[in-house]
Amino acid sequence: MSGRVSGTWTGVRERVLALRAAPGASKVFGASWGKSGHGFELRPPLADADLLAAERVWGTTLPEEYRGFLLEVGGSGAGPDYGLFPLRLPDGEGTASGSGHLRRVFRPAAVMELLDAHEDAEPRRDAYADDEAYLRAFRAWDRRDDELRDELTDGALYISERGCAYYTLLAVTGPERGTVWDDVQAVGEGVLPVRRPGVERVTFAEWYLGWLAAAERQAWDEGAS
């Protein structure tokens, strides 16, 4: 499997790198924010053999649009918000890891229901005869809370961040495979699909190319604000 999506990524690397010279490049969110800014730089694309080897280790195949991006555009770098995380290959470096959790089905809605019920069942001190019994119950509840929060992102890959503990995920498994999601647990909203007006689900290519078109409009406008 080559992982290339015919025509989807043609010319995209060149368009992104050209933005480095645009007069309004620094006005695009995430492009120039200290060490976190991506500066419209892209790492070299991944080698097909390396990506295939990584997928064998992970026990899953990445969605085609994302694979095509990694193979044709870049391994990481410029993109929505503070840019795309590097993919952690089994023998390399990176911050977005692929591991056993990628084999599990991505099912955030079902897990969020479990989390809601779990939070309602948080132990209350007045329900226990002494502090020791309460602490035992609370610790067990807290361990389960951690497990459920881990399950919330099973089958998904962290691909970007926007700051303030807000992250973007790519669904790798299950019915939502290939779509992009927001991890907004920092504000208590769980994991929610990225949406556009009239569109309930956004694919990786739609998400990235939509960002690129908007960045080009802003960066090449000398009066960008």
Short mmCIF file of C-alpha atoms in Angstrom, two decimals:
data_model
loop_
_atom_site.label_atom_id
_atom_site.label_comp_id
_atom_site.label_asym_id
_atom_site.label_seq_id
_atom_site.Cartn_x
_atom_site.Cartn_y
_atom_site.Cartn_z
CA MET A 1 0.00 0.00 0.00
CA SER A 2 1.60 3.28 -1.10
CA GLY A 3 -0.64 5.50 1.00
CA ARG A 4 -0.72 8.23 -1.66
CA VAL A 5 -4.07 9.89 -2.34
CA SER A 6 -4.11 10.79 -6.02
CA GLY A 7 -3.97 14.54 -6.52
CA THR A 8 -4.94 15.50 -2.98
CA TRP A 9 -1.50 16.77 -1.96
CA THR A 10 -0.11 17.88 -5.32
CA GLY A 11 1.69 21.21 -4.89
CA VAL A 12 0.77 21.55 -1.21
CA ARG A 13 4.32 21.39 0.12
CA GLU A 14 5.35 24.17 -2.26
CA ARG A 15 2.37 26.31 -1.29
CA VAL A 16 3.17 25.98 2.42
CA LEU A 17 6.87 26.76 2.05
CA ALA A 18 6.10 29.77 -0.16
CA LEU A 19 4.27 31.36 2.76
CA ARG A 20 7.62 31.94 4.50
CA ALA A 21 8.10 34.90 2.15
CA ALA A 22 4.57 36.27 2.43
CA PRO A 23 4.31 39.81 3.88
CA GLY A 24 1.64 38.84 6.38
CA ALA A 25 3.07 35.44 7.36
CA SER A 26 3.66 36.42 10.98
CA LYS A 27 -0.01 37.40 11.33
CA VAL A 28 -1.22 33.82 10.86
CA PHE A 29 -1.99 32.24 14.22
CA GLY A 30 0.69 29.78 15.31
CA ALA A 31 3.24 30.78 12.71
CA SER A 32 5.45 32.92 14.94
CA TRP A 33 4.96 32.41 18.65
CA GLY A 34 8.39 32.00 20.20
CA LYS A 35 9.67 28.45 20.00
CA SER A 36 6.14 27.15 19.44
CA GLY A 37 5.69 28.90 16.09
CA HIS A 38 5.97 26.68 13.03
CA GLY A 39 7.26 29.46 10.75
CA PHE A 40 5.72 27.69 7.73
CA GLU A 41 8.50 25.13 7.82
CA LEU A 42 7.96 21.46 7.01
CA ARG A 43 10.09 18.46 7.85
CA PRO A 44 10.94 16.17 4.92
CA PRO A 45 8.25 13.66 3.93
CA LEU A 46 8.53 10.19 5.46
CA ALA A 47 9.81 7.23 3.49
CA ASP A 48 7.11 4.74 2.52
CA ALA A 49 9.13 1.83 3.96
CA ASP A 50 9.52 3.60 7.32
CA LEU A 51 5.82 4.32 7.60
CA LEU A 52 4.87 0.76 6.67
CA ALA A 53 7.31 -0.61 9.26
CA ALA A 54 5.82 1.65 11.91
CA GLU A 55 2.29 0.55 11.09
CA ARG A 56 3.31 -3.08 11.43
CA VAL A 57 4.58 -2.32 14.94
CA TRP A 58 1.40 -0.41 15.85
CA GLY A 59 -0.87 -3.08 14.37
CA THR A 60 -2.94 -0.59 12.41
CA THR A 61 -2.90 1.45 9.20
CA LEU A 62 -3.18 5.21 9.35
CA PRO A 63 -6.01 6.90 7.41
CA GLU A 64 -5.17 7.40 3.74
CA GLU A 65 -5.32 11.21 3.66
CA TYR A 66 -2.94 11.47 6.59
CA ARG A 67 -0.62 8.83 5.13
CA GLY A 68 -0.57 10.75 1.87
CA PHE A 69 0.36 13.95 3.70
CA LEU A 70 3.22 12.26 5.57
CA LEU A 71 4.56 10.73 2.36
CA GLU A 72 4.13 13.69 0.02
CA VAL A 73 4.06 16.92 2.05
CA GLY A 74 6.00 16.51 5.29
CA GLY A 75 6.55 14.48 8.41
CA SER A 76 5.46 17.42 10.56
CA GLY A 77 5.58 21.20 10.72
CA ALA A 78 3.35 23.98 9.45
CA GLY A 79 -0.34 23.44 9.85
CA PRO A 80 -3.39 24.50 11.83
CA ASP A 81 -2.72 26.18 15.18
CA TYR A 82 0.90 25.49 16.25
CA GLY A 83 1.49 23.00 13.45
CA LEU A 84 1.54 19.22 13.09
CA PHE A 85 3.28 17.01 15.61
CA PRO A 86 6.02 14.70 14.32
CA LEU A 87 4.94 11.09 14.16
CA ARG A 88 6.93 8.88 16.50
CA LEU A 89 8.39 6.05 14.48
CA PRO A 90 9.52 2.92 16.39
CA ASP A 91 13.20 3.81 15.97
CA GLY A 92 12.91 7.58 15.77
CA GLU A 93 11.82 10.72 17.58
CA GLY A 94 8.53 12.51 17.83
CA THR A 95 5.80 13.68 20.14
CA ALA A 96 2.67 12.08 18.70
CA SER A 97 3.05 8.43 19.57
CA GLY A 98 1.54 5.39 18.00
CA SER A 99 1.11 2.48 20.41
CA GLY A 100 -1.25 -0.32 21.40
CA HIS A 101 -4.07 2.12 22.02
CA LEU A 102 -4.28 2.77 18.27
CA ARG A 103 -5.61 -0.77 17.75
CA ARG A 104 -8.68 -0.05 19.87
CA VAL A 105 -11.89 1.41 18.48
CA PHE A 106 -12.26 5.17 18.74
CA ARG A 107 -15.65 5.68 20.46
CA PRO A 108 -15.64 9.01 22.31
CA ALA A 109 -19.40 9.40 22.62
CA ALA A 110 -19.78 6.04 24.40
CA VAL A 111 -16.86 6.73 26.73
CA MET A 112 -18.13 10.22 27.53
CA GLU A 113 -21.42 8.69 28.65
CA LEU A 114 -19.49 6.37 30.96
CA LEU A 115 -17.48 9.32 32.25
CA ASP A 116 -20.62 11.32 33.02
CA ALA A 117 -22.06 8.42 35.02
CA HIS A 118 -18.72 7.87 36.74
CA GLU A 119 -18.44 11.51 37.79
CA ASP A 120 -21.95 11.38 39.25
CA ALA A 121 -20.82 8.40 41.34
CA GLU A 122 -17.86 10.16 42.96
CA PRO A 123 -17.65 9.00 46.60
CA ARG A 124 -18.89 11.43 49.23
CA ARG A 125 -17.27 11.55 52.66
CA ASP A 126 -20.62 11.52 54.49
CA ALA A 127 -21.43 8.11 52.98
CA TYR A 128 -18.56 6.40 54.82
CA ALA A 129 -18.04 5.54 58.46
CA ASP A 130 -14.45 6.77 58.61
CA ASP A 131 -11.73 8.50 56.61
CA GLU A 132 -9.93 5.26 55.76
CA ALA A 133 -12.98 3.71 54.12
CA TYR A 134 -13.68 6.91 52.22
CA LEU A 135 -10.09 7.19 50.96
CA ARG A 136 -10.12 3.57 49.74
CA ALA A 137 -13.30 4.22 47.81
CA PHE A 138 -12.05 7.52 46.42
CA ARG A 139 -8.73 6.06 45.27
CA ALA A 140 -10.54 3.27 43.42
CA TRP A 141 -12.88 5.82 41.85
CA ASP A 142 -9.94 8.02 40.87
CA ARG A 143 -8.10 5.11 39.21
CA ARG A 144 -11.20 4.33 37.17
CA ASP A 145 -11.49 7.99 36.22
CA ASP A 146 -7.95 7.90 34.81
CA GLU A 147 -8.73 4.71 32.88
CA LEU A 148 -11.83 6.23 31.29
CA ARG A 149 -9.96 9.36 30.28
CA ASP A 150 -7.34 7.20 28.60
CA GLU A 151 -10.10 5.26 26.83
CA LEU A 152 -11.56 8.53 25.55
CA THR A 153 -8.71 8.84 23.05
CA ASP A 154 -8.17 5.15 22.28
CA GLY A 155 -7.98 4.66 18.52
CA ALA A 156 -6.96 8.27 17.89
CA LEU A 157 -3.69 10.08 17.31
CA TYR A 158 -2.78 13.51 18.67
CA ILE A 159 -1.75 15.58 15.66
CA SER A 160 -1.73 19.23 16.78
CA GLU A 161 -2.23 21.67 19.64
CA ARG A 162 -3.65 25.15 19.88
CA GLY A 163 -2.36 26.01 23.36
CA CYS A 164 -4.06 26.11 26.77
CA ALA A 165 -4.24 22.27 26.79
CA TYR A 166 -6.48 22.18 23.70
CA TYR A 167 -5.45 19.48 21.22
CA THR A 168 -6.52 18.08 17.86
CA LEU A 169 -6.95 14.34 17.27
CA LEU A 170 -7.22 12.18 14.18
CA ALA A 171 -9.51 9.16 14.44
CA VAL A 172 -7.56 6.10 13.28
CA THR A 173 -10.07 3.30 13.92
CA GLY A 174 -13.80 2.67 13.95
CA PRO A 175 -16.64 4.41 12.07
CA GLU A 176 -15.04 7.83 12.60
CA ARG A 177 -11.75 6.80 10.98
CA GLY A 178 -10.10 9.66 9.09
CA THR A 179 -12.04 12.47 10.78
CA VAL A 180 -10.59 15.22 12.96
CA TRP A 181 -11.59 15.88 16.58
CA ASP A 182 -10.97 18.46 19.30
CA ASP A 183 -9.75 17.36 22.72
CA VAL A 184 -11.27 20.04 24.93
CA GLN A 185 -11.13 18.16 28.22
CA ALA A 186 -9.37 21.20 29.68
CA VAL A 187 -12.73 22.98 29.75
CA GLY A 188 -14.74 19.89 30.68
CA GLU A 189 -16.21 19.25 27.21
CA GLY A 190 -14.50 15.96 26.41
CA VAL A 191 -13.63 15.03 22.82
CA LEU A 192 -15.79 16.57 20.08
CA PRO A 193 -15.75 16.44 16.27
CA VAL A 194 -14.33 19.40 14.37
CA ARG A 195 -17.28 20.95 12.54
CA ARG A 196 -17.87 23.49 9.83
CA PRO A 197 -21.19 25.17 8.96
CA GLY A 198 -23.41 22.47 7.54
CA VAL A 199 -20.73 19.78 7.95
CA GLU A 200 -20.82 17.35 10.87
CA ARG A 201 -17.48 15.68 10.19
CA VAL A 202 -14.25 17.05 8.71
CA THR A 203 -11.55 14.79 7.24
CA PHE A 204 -7.84 15.36 7.66
CA ALA A 205 -7.44 16.75 4.13
CA GLU A 206 -10.42 19.10 4.54
CA TRP A 207 -9.01 20.32 7.85
CA TYR A 208 -5.49 20.91 6.55
CA LEU A 209 -6.38 22.34 3.15
CA GLY A 210 -9.00 24.61 4.71
CA TRP A 211 -6.31 25.99 7.01
CA LEU A 212 -3.88 26.44 4.12
CA ALA A 213 -6.37 28.39 2.02
CA ALA A 214 -7.17 30.69 4.95
CA ALA A 215 -3.46 31.14 5.76
CA GLU A 216 -2.72 32.08 2.16
CA ARG A 217 -5.48 34.67 2.09
CA GLN A 218 -4.17 36.28 5.28
CA ALA A 219 -0.43 35.95 4.70
CA TRP A 220 -0.43 37.36 1.17
CA ASP A 221 -2.55 40.34 2.21
CA GLU A 222 -0.09 43.07 3.16
CA GLY A 223 -2.77 44.67 5.30
CA ALA A 224 -3.44 41.48 7.23
CA SER A 225 -4.28 42.04 10.87
#
